[in-house]
Coordinates of C-alpha atoms in Angstrom, one line a residue:
X1 CA 171.8 50.2 119.2
X2 CA 171.2 54.1 119.9
X3 CA 172.7 57.0 118.5
X4 CA 174.4 57.8 122.0
X5 CA 175.8 54.3 122.0
X6 CA 177.0 54.7 118.2
X7 CA 178.4 58.1 119.0
X8 CA 180.6 56.6 122.1
X9 CA 181.6 53.6 119.8
X10 CA 182.6 56.1 117.0
X11 CA 184.7 58.1 119.4
X12 CA 186.6 55.0 120.5
X13 CA 187.5 54.2 117.1
X14 CA 188.4 57.7 116.1
X15 CA 190.1 58.5 119.4
X16 CA 191.3 55.3 120.7
X17 CA 194.7 55.2 121.8
X18 CA 195.4 58.9 121.6
X19 CA 198.4 60.5 123.6
X20 CA 198.0 62.0 126.7
X21 CA 199.9 65.2 125.9
X22 CA 200.3 67.5 123.0
X23 CA 202.0 66.0 120.1
X24 CA 203.9 67.7 117.5
X25 CA 205.6 66.0 114.6
X26 CA 209.2 66.9 114.8
X27 CA 211.1 69.2 112.1
X28 CA 213.2 67.2 110.4
X29 CA 216.7 68.2 108.7
X30 CA 216.9 67.0 105.0
X31 CA 215.0 63.8 103.8
X32 CA 211.9 62.6 105.4
X33 CA 211.4 58.7 104.8
X34 CA 207.7 57.7 104.9
X35 CA 206.4 54.4 105.2
X36 CA 203.0 53.5 104.3
X37 CA 201.9 50.4 106.2
X38 CA 199.4 47.5 105.1
X39 CA 198.8 46.7 108.6
X40 CA 195.7 47.2 110.4
X41 CA 194.7 48.4 113.9
X42 CA 193.8 45.2 116.1
X43 CA 193.5 46.4 119.9
X44 CA 190.5 47.5 121.5
X45 CA 192.2 50.8 122.6
X46 CA 192.5 51.6 119.2
X47 CA 189.2 50.2 117.3
X48 CA 186.7 49.8 120.0
X49 CA 184.8 46.6 120.9
X50 CA 181.9 47.1 118.6
X51 CA 183.8 47.9 115.4
X52 CA 185.0 45.0 113.4
X53 CA 187.8 44.5 110.8
X54 CA 186.7 43.1 107.4
X55 CA 188.9 40.4 106.4
X56 CA 192.3 41.1 104.5
X57 CA 191.5 44.7 104.5
X58 CA 192.0 48.2 106.4
X59 CA 188.1 48.5 106.4
X60 CA 186.3 48.6 109.7
X61 CA 182.5 48.2 110.3
X62 CA 180.4 49.7 113.0
X63 CA 177.2 51.1 113.4
X64 CA 173.6 49.7 114.0
X65 CA 174.0 45.9 114.9
X66 CA 170.7 44.7 113.2
X67 CA 171.5 46.4 110.0
X68 CA 175.2 45.1 110.1
X69 CA 174.0 41.6 110.9
X70 CA 171.6 41.6 107.8
X71 CA 174.8 42.0 105.5
X72 CA 177.8 40.7 107.5
X73 CA 177.0 38.1 109.9
X74 CA 178.1 39.8 112.9
X75 CA 177.9 37.6 116.0
X76 CA 178.2 40.0 119.1
X77 CA 181.0 42.3 118.3
X78 CA 183.2 39.8 116.4
X79 CA 183.2 39.5 112.6
X80 CA 182.3 36.1 111.4
X81 CA 184.2 35.7 108.1
X82 CA 182.4 32.7 106.8
X83 CA 179.0 34.6 107.2
X84 CA 180.9 37.6 105.6
X85 CA 181.8 35.8 102.5
X86 CA 178.3 34.3 102.2
X87 CA 176.6 37.4 102.5
X88 CA 178.6 39.5 99.9
X89 CA 178.0 36.6 97.6
X90 CA 176.7 39.0 94.8
X91 CA 178.9 38.8 91.8
X92 CA 181.8 41.5 91.9
X93 CA 181.1 42.5 95.7
X94 CA 184.2 42.9 98.2
X95 CA 185.3 45.3 100.8
X96 CA 188.5 43.5 101.4
X97 CA 190.3 46.8 100.4
X98 CA 193.8 48.0 101.7
X99 CA 195.2 51.5 101.1
X100 CA 199.0 51.1 101.6
X101 CA 199.6 51.2 97.8
X102 CA 197.4 53.9 97.1
X103 CA 199.4 55.9 99.5
X104 CA 202.5 55.2 98.2
X105 CA 201.4 56.6 94.7
X106 CA 200.0 59.5 96.2
X107 CA 202.9 60.6 98.5
X108 CA 205.1 62.2 95.8
X109 CA 202.2 63.8 94.1
X110 CA 200.6 65.2 97.4
X111 CA 203.7 65.7 99.5
X112 CA 205.7 67.1 96.6
X113 CA 208.2 69.4 98.3
X114 CA 211.1 67.2 97.8
X115 CA 211.6 66.6 101.4
X116 CA 209.8 63.2 101.5
X117 CA 210.5 60.0 100.1
X118 CA 208.3 56.8 100.1
X119 CA 209.9 53.7 101.3
X120 CA 209.3 50.0 101.4
X121 CA 210.8 49.3 104.9
X122 CA 209.0 50.3 108.2
X123 CA 212.4 49.8 110.1
X124 CA 214.3 53.0 108.7
X125 CA 210.9 55.4 108.4
X126 CA 210.9 58.5 110.2
X127 CA 207.2 58.5 109.7
X128 CA 204.8 55.5 109.4
X129 CA 201.3 56.1 107.7
X130 CA 198.5 53.7 108.7
X131 CA 195.7 54.3 106.5
X132 CA 192.1 52.8 107.1
X133 CA 188.5 53.5 106.7
X134 CA 185.3 52.9 108.9
X135 CA 182.0 52.4 107.3
X136 CA 179.2 53.4 110.0
X137 CA 175.7 52.1 109.3
X138 CA 173.0 54.3 110.5
X139 CA 169.3 53.7 111.1
X140 CA 168.4 54.0 107.5
X141 CA 171.0 51.5 106.4
X142 CA 173.2 53.6 105.0
X143 CA 176.9 54.0 105.5
X144 CA 179.2 57.0 105.9
X145 CA 183.0 56.7 105.4
X146 CA 185.4 58.1 107.5
X147 CA 189.0 57.8 106.3
X148 CA 191.8 58.1 108.6
X149 CA 195.6 58.0 108.2
X150 CA 197.2 57.3 111.8
X151 CA 200.6 59.0 111.8
X152 CA 203.2 57.5 114.0
X153 CA 206.7 58.5 114.9
X154 CA 209.3 58.8 117.3
X155 CA 210.1 61.8 119.3
X156 CA 213.6 62.8 118.6
X157 CA 213.8 64.2 122.2
X158 CA 212.0 62.0 124.4
X159 CA 212.4 58.8 122.1
X160 CA 208.7 58.3 123.0
X161 CA 206.4 56.8 120.2
X162 CA 203.9 59.6 119.2
X163 CA 200.8 59.4 117.2
X164 CA 198.6 61.9 115.4
X165 CA 195.3 61.5 113.6
X166 CA 194.0 62.9 110.4
X167 CA 190.3 62.2 109.2
X168 CA 187.9 62.8 106.6
X169 CA 184.1 61.9 106.7
X170 CA 182.7 62.0 103.2
X171 CA 179.3 63.5 102.6
X172 CA 178.0 60.5 100.5
X173 CA 176.3 57.5 102.1
X174 CA 175.8 54.0 100.6
X175 CA 174.6 50.6 101.6
X176 CA 177.2 48.1 102.5
X177 CA 176.2 45.8 99.9
X178 CA 173.8 45.7 96.7
X179 CA 173.6 48.1 93.5
X180 CA 175.4 51.2 93.9
X181 CA 176.9 50.3 97.4
X182 CA 180.3 50.5 99.0
X183 CA 181.0 46.8 98.2
X184 CA 179.5 46.6 94.7
X185 CA 181.9 46.6 91.6
X186 CA 184.8 45.0 93.7
X187 CA 184.4 48.3 96.0
X188 CA 184.7 50.6 93.3
X189 CA 183.0 53.7 95.0
X190 CA 185.1 53.1 98.1
X191 CA 188.3 53.0 96.0
X192 CA 187.4 56.2 94.2
X193 CA 186.5 58.1 97.4
X194 CA 189.9 57.1 98.8
X195 CA 191.7 58.5 96.0
X196 CA 190.3 61.8 96.7
X197 CA 190.2 61.5 100.3
X198 CA 193.8 60.6 101.0
X199 CA 195.0 63.1 98.6
X200 CA 193.7 65.9 100.8
X201 CA 194.7 63.9 103.8
X202 CA 198.1 63.8 102.7
X203 CA 198.1 67.5 101.8
X204 CA 196.8 68.3 105.5
X205 CA 199.8 66.2 107.1
X206 CA 202.2 68.0 104.7
X207 CA 200.9 71.2 106.2
X208 CA 201.3 70.2 109.6
X209 CA 204.6 69.1 109.5
X210 CA 205.6 72.4 107.6
X211 CA 204.1 74.5 110.1
X212 CA 201.3 75.9 108.0
X213 CA 199.1 75.7 111.1
X214 CA 201.3 77.3 113.4
X215 CA 199.1 80.2 114.0
X216 CA 196.4 77.9 115.4
X217 CA 198.9 76.3 117.8
X218 CA 200.0 79.7 119.2
X219 CA 196.1 80.5 119.9
X220 CA 195.2 82.8 117.1
X221 CA 192.2 80.9 115.4
X222 CA 189.2 82.8 115.5
X223 CA 186.9 81.0 113.5
X224 CA 185.1 77.9 115.5
X225 CA 182.5 75.5 115.1
X226 CA 180.5 73.0 117.4
X227 CA 181.2 69.4 116.2
X228 CA 178.0 67.2 116.1
X229 CA 178.2 63.6 115.6
X230 CA 174.9 61.9 115.0
X231 CA 172.8 64.7 116.3
X232 CA 174.6 65.2 119.4
X233 CA 177.2 68.0 120.1
X234 CA 180.5 66.7 120.9
X235 CA 183.1 69.4 121.3
X236 CA 184.4 72.9 119.9
X237 CA 187.0 72.8 117.2
X238 CA 188.9 75.6 115.5
X239 CA 188.5 75.8 111.7
X240 CA 191.7 75.7 109.6
X241 CA 190.3 75.7 106.1
X242 CA 186.8 75.6 104.3
X243 CA 186.5 74.1 101.0
X244 CA 183.8 73.0 99.0
X245 CA 181.1 71.2 101.1
X246 CA 183.8 70.5 103.9
X247 CA 185.4 72.1 106.5
X248 CA 188.9 71.1 108.0
X249 CA 188.9 71.4 111.8
X250 CA 191.3 70.6 114.9
X251 CA 190.6 70.4 118.5
X252 CA 190.4 73.4 120.3
X253 CA 193.2 74.2 122.8
X254 CA 192.0 73.2 126.2
X255 CA 189.3 71.3 124.9
X256 CA 190.5 67.7 123.7
X257 CA 193.6 69.6 122.3
X258 CA 195.6 66.6 123.6
X259 CA 194.2 64.4 120.9
X260 CA 196.0 66.3 118.1
X261 CA 193.1 65.5 116.0
X262 CA 192.7 67.1 112.4
X263 CA 189.3 66.3 110.9
X264 CA 187.5 67.2 107.6
X265 CA 183.7 67.0 107.9
X266 CA 180.9 67.7 105.8
X267 CA 179.9 71.5 106.6
X268 CA 176.2 70.4 107.4
X269 CA 177.9 68.3 110.1
X270 CA 179.1 71.4 112.2
X271 CA 177.3 74.3 113.7
X272 CA 179.1 77.6 113.1
X273 CA 179.2 79.5 116.6
X274 CA 181.0 83.1 115.5

């Protein structure tokens, strides 16, 4: 599989199912009821034909078909669960990880304004958080991790179901299986990364809802970068925050702005253009 094809598959996973008009999470009066879902994205419009779901998890796999097959027994675009179990037979290895319980623990910590309450029922929720991670295997047989919170809510005016996306791609890359891999020690590295990443993403969601990024929405951003995916410049994005080795960006108005995408990326994956 070429890098160009991988790039297209990545965009299908990351942007699939997005709205076709600008989306803003509504302002709520009083308490905001939040539900962290244990469900997973299953349709091709959300996941993409060449991205596969690990059984009993919220973990998706994509990338180089040959390398994936050596680990996970991919047959075409479908994940062969029997082969998956056989290939990950090293003691203590697993990728069957879900993140809903972790989000429930983090919501009162990272969204601690007093307005948010984590609840156990999807039916009465104002906002639904659907967490996931995609492990993308590159030509060097290493996989980068892109964590995502898909935020779903009902527009109180139009009554339409709306969706926004908040993503975090990590600097570190590991093999899928073997020593010091994403699957090793019952997915220890994946779980530890998830704690840090979802903490930051929940802060971003909270800031977005509270209007901290409104200056960008008014077209006042002056800091922009070109976003590069696997060596290809994809689009121009506005910078909202720089921290450590990362940069928080969002889609520029007029250029994929309808996708309402917030993405934290390694600083070395973007090109400063100012």
